[in-house]
Coordinates of N, CA and C in Angstrom, one line a residue:
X1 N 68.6 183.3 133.6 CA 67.3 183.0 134.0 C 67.2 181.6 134.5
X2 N 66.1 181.8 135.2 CA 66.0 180.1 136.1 C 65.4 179.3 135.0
X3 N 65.5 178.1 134.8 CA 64.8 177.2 134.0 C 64.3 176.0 134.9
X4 N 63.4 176.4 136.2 CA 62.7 175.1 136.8 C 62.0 174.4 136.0
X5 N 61.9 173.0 136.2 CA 60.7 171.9 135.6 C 59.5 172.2 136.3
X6 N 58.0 172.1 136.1 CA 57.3 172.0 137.5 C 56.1 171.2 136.5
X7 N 55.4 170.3 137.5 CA 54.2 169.6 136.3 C 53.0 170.3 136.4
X8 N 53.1 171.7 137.3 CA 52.0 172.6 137.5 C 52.2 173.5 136.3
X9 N 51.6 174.7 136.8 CA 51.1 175.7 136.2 C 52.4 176.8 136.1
X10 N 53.2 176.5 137.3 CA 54.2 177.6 138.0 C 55.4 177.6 136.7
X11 N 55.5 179.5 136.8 CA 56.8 179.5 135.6 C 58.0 179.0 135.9
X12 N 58.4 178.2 135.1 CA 59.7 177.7 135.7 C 61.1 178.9 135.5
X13 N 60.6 180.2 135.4 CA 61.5 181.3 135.5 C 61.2 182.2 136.6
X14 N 61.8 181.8 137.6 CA 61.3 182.0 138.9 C 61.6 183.7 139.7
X15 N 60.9 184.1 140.0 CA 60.8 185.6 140.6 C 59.6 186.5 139.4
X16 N 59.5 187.7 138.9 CA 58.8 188.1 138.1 C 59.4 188.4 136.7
X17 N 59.0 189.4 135.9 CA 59.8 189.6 134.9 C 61.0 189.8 135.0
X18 N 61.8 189.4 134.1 CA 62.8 189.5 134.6 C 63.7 190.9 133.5
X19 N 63.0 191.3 132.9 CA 63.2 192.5 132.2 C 62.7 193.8 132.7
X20 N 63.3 194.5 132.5 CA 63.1 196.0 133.6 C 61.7 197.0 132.8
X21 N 61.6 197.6 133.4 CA 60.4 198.3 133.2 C 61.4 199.6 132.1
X22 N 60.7 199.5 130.7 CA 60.9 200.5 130.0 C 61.9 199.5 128.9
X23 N 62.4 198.2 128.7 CA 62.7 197.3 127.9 C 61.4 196.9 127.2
X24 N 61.7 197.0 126.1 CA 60.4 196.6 124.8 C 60.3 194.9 125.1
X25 N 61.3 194.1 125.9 CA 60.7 192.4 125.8 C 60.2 192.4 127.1
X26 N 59.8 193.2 128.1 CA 59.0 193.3 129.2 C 57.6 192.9 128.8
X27 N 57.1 193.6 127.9 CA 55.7 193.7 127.1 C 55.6 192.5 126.7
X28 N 56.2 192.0 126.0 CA 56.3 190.6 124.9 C 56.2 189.8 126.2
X29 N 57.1 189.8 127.0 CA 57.2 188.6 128.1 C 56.2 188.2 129.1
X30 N 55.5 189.7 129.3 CA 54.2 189.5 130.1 C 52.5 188.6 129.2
X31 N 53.0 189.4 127.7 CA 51.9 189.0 127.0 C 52.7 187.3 126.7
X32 N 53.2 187.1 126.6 CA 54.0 185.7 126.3 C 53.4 184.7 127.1
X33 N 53.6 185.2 129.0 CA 53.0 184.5 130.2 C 51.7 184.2 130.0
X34 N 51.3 185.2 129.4 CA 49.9 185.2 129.7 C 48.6 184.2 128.7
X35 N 49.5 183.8 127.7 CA 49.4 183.1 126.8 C 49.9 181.8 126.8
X36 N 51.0 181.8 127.5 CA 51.4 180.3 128.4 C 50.9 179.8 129.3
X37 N 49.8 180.6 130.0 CA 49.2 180.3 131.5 C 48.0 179.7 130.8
X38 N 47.3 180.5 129.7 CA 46.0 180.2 128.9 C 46.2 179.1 128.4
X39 N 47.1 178.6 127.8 CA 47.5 177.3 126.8 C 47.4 176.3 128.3
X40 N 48.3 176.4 128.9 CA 48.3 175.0 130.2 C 46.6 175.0 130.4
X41 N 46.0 176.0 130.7 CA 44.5 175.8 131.2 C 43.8 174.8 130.8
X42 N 44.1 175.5 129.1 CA 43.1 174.9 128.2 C 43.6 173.2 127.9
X43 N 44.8 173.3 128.2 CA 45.7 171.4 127.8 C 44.7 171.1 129.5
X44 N 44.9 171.1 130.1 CA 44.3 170.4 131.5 C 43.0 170.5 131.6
X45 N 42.0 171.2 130.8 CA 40.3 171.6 131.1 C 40.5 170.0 129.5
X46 N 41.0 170.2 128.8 CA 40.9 168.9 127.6 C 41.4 167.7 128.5
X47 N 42.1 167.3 129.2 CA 42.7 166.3 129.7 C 41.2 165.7 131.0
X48 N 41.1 166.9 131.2 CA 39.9 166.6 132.3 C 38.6 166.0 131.8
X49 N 38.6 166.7 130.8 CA 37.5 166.5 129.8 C 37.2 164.9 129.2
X50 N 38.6 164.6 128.8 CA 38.7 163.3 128.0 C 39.2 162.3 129.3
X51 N 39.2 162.5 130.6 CA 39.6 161.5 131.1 C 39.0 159.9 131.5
X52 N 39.4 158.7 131.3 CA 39.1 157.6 131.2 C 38.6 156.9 132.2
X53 N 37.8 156.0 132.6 CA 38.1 155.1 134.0 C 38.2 154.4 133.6
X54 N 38.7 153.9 132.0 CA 39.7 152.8 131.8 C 41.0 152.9 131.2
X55 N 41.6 153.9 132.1 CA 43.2 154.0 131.5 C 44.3 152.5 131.6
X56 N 44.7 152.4 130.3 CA 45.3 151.6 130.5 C 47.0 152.3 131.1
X57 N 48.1 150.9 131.0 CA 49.7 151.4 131.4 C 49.8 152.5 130.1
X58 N 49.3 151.8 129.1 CA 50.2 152.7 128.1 C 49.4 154.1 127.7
X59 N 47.9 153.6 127.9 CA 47.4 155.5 127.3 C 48.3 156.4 129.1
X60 N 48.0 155.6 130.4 CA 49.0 156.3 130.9 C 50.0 157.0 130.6
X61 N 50.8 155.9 130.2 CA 52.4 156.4 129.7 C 52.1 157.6 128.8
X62 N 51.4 157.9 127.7 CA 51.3 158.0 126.6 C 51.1 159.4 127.3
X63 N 50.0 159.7 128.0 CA 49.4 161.3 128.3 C 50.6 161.6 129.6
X64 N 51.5 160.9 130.2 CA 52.3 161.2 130.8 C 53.5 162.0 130.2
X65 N 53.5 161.2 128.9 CA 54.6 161.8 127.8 C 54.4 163.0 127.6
X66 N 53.2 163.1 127.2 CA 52.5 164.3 126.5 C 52.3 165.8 126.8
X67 N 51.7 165.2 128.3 CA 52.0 166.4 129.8 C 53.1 167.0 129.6
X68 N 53.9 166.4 130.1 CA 55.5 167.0 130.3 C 56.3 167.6 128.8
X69 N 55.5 167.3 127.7 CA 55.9 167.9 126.7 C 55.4 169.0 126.5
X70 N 53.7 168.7 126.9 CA 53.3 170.4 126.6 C 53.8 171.4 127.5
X71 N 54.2 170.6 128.5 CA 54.4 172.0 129.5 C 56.3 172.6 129.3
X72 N 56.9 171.8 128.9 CA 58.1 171.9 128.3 C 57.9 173.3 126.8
X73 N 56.8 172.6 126.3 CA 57.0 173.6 124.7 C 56.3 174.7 125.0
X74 N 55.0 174.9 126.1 CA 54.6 176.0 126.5 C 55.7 177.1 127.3
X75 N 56.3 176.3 127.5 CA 57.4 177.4 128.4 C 58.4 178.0 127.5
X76 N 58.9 177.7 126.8 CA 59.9 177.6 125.7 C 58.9 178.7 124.4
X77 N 57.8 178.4 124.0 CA 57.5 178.8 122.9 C 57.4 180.8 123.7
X78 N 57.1 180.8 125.0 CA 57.0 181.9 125.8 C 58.5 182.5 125.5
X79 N 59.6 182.1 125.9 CA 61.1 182.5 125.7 C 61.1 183.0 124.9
X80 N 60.8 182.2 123.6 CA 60.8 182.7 122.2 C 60.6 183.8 121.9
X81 N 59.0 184.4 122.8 CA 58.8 185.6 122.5 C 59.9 187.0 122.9
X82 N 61.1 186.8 123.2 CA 61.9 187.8 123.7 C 63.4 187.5 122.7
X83 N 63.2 186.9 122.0 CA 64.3 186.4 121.4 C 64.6 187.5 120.3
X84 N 65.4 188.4 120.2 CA 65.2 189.5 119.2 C 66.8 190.5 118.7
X85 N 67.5 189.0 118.9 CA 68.8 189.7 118.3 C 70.1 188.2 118.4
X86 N 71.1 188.1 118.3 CA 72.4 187.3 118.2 C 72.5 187.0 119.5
X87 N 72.7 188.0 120.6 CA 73.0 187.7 122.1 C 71.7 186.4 122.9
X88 N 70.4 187.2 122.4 CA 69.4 186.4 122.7 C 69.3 185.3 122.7
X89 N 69.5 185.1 120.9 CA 69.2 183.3 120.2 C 70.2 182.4 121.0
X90 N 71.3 183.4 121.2 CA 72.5 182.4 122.5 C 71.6 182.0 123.3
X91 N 71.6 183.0 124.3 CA 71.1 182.4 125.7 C 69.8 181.7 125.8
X92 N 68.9 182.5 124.7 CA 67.9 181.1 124.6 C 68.3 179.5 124.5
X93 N 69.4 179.5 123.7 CA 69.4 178.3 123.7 C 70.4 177.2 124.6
X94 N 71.1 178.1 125.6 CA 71.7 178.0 126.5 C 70.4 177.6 127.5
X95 N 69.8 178.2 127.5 CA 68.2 177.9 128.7 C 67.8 177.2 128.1
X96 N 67.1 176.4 126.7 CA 66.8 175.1 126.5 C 67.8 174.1 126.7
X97 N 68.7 174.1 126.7 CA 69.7 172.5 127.1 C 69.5 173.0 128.6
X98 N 69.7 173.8 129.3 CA 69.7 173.4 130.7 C 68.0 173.3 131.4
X99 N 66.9 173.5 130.6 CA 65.9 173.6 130.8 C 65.6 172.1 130.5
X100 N 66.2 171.3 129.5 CA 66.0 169.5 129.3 C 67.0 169.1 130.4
X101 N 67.9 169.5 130.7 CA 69.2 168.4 131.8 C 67.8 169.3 133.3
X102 N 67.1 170.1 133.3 CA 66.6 170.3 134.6 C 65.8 169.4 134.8
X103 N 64.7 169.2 133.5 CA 63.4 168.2 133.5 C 63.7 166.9 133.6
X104 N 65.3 166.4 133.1 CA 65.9 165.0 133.4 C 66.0 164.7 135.1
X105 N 66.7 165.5 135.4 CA 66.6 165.7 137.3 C 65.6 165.3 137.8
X106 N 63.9 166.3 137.1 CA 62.8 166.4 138.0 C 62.4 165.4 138.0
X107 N 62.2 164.8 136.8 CA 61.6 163.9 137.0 C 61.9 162.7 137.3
X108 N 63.3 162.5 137.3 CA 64.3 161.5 138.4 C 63.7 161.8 139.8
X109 N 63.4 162.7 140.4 CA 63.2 163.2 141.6 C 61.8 162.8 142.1
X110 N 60.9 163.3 141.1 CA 59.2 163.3 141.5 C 59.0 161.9 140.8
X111 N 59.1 161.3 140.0 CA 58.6 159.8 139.2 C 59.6 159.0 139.3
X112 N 60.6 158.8 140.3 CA 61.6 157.8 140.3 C 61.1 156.5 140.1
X113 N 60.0 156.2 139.7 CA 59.4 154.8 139.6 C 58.9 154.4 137.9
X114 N 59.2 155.7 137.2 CA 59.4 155.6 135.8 C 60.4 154.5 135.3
X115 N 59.8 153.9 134.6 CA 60.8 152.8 133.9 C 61.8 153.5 133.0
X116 N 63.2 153.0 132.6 CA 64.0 154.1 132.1 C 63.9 154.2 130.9
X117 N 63.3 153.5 130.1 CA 62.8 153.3 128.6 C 62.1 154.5 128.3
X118 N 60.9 154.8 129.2 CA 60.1 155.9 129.4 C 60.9 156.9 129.7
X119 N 61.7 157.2 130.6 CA 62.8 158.0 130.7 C 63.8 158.9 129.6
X120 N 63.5 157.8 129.0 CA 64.8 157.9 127.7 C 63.5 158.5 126.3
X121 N 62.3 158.1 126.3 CA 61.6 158.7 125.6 C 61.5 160.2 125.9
X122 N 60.7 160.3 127.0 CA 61.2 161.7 127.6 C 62.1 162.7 127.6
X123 N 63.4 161.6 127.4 CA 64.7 162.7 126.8 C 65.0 163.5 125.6
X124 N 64.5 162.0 124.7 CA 64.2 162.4 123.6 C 63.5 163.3 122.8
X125 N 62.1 163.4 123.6 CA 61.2 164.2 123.2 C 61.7 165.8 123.3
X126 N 61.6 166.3 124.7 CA 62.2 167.2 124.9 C 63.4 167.6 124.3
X127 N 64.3 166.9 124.6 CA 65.3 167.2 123.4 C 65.1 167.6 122.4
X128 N 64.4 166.9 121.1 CA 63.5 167.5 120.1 C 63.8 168.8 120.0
X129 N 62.5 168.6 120.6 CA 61.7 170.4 120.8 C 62.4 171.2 121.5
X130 N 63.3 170.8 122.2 CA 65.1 172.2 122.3 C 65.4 172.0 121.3
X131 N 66.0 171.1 119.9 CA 66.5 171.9 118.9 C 65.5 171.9 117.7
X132 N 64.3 171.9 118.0 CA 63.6 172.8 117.1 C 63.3 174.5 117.5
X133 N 63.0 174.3 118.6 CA 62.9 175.7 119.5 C 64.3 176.3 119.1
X134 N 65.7 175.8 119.5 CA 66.6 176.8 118.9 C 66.8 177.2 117.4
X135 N 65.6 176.3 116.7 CA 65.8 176.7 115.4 C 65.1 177.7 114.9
X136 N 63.8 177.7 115.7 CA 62.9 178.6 115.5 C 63.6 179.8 115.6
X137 N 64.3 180.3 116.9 CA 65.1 181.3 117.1 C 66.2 181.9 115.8
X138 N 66.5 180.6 115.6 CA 67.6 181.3 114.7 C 66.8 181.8 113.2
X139 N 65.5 180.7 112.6 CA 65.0 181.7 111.6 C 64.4 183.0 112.1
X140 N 63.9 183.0 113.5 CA 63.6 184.6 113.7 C 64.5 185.7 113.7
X141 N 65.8 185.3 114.1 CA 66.9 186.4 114.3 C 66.9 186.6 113.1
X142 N 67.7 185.2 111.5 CA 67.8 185.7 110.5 C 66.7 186.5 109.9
X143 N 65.4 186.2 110.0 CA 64.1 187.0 109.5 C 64.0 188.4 109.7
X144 N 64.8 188.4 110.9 CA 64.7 190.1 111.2 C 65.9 190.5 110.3
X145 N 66.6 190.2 110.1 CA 68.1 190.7 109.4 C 67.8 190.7 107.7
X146 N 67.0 189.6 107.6 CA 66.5 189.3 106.0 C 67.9 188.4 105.3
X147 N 68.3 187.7 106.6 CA 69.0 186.4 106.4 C 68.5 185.3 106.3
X148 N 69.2 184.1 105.5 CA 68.7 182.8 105.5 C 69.4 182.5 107.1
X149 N 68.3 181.5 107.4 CA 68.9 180.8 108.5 C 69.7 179.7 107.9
X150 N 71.5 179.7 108.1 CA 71.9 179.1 107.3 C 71.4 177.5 109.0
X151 N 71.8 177.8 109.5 CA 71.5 176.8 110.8 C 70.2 176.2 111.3
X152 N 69.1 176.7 110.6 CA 68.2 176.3 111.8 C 67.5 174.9 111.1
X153 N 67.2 174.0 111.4 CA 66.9 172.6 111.2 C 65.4 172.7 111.4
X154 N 64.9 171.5 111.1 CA 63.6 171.1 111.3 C 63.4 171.0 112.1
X155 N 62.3 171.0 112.7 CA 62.2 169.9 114.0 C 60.5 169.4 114.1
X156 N 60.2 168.6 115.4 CA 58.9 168.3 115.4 C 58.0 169.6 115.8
X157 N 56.9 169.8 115.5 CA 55.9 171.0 116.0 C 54.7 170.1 116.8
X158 N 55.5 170.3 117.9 CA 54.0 169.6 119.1 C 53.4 169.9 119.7

């Protein structure tokens, strides 16, 4: 699956479902979308809501961080919903590292004027929340087995 960055609304898994008609994570993946499209709304109708005409650099920086996080965890918390066996929790988490090394690119690309400190925060963050997200996966897989996740770590919930 594709893992584009985008600071819109657009799924960064590009074409339609990508599961066939008559697979049980078709269902999950559409309702998944559909709840990822809902969540960005509602982050951008609050952002609009609260916006300032005295932003400073740093509440800048700060809701710039924030942006690109929610829309990182919104995408990702959607994945999750298809995640439902050993092969899965793989490639899920194969599509979060290359879903962080994509968002490192984009935003090299579209914000080349980001300071690298900021940069490096960004990596971090996202980073994060790929190995909390791969961990989530892994207590889901063991949850269905009624295994401990001997692997899955903490992480932040943002």
């Amino acid at each position: 699956m594709s893992a584009v960055p985008r600071w819109s609304h657009r799924d960064p898994v590009e074409g339609s479902n990508p599961f066939p008609v008559g697979d049980a994570r078709r269902d999950r993946w559409d309702e998944a979308t559909a709840d990822a499209l809902a969540a960005l709304r509602r982050y951008d109708d609050g952002i609009a809501a609260s916006v300032s005409t005295n932003l400073t650099s740093e509440s800048y920086v700060r809701r710039w961080l924030d942006l690109a996080t929610m829309r990182f965890d919104t995408w990702c918390r959607r994945g999750l919903a298809v995640v439902d066996g050993t092969a899965a929790q793989r490639g899920y988490a194969a599509w979060l590292e290359t879903y962080v090394a994509n968002w490192r690119a984009y935003v090299a690309e579209t914000c080349p004027h980001v300071a690298p400190n900021i940069r490096r925060e960004l990596d971090a963050r996202l980073s994060a929340c790929a190995v909390n997200w791969t961990g989530e996966a892994c207590r889901l897989v063991s949850s269905t087995r009624g295994e401990p996740a001997a692997d899955a770590r903490p992480g932040p919930h943002l």
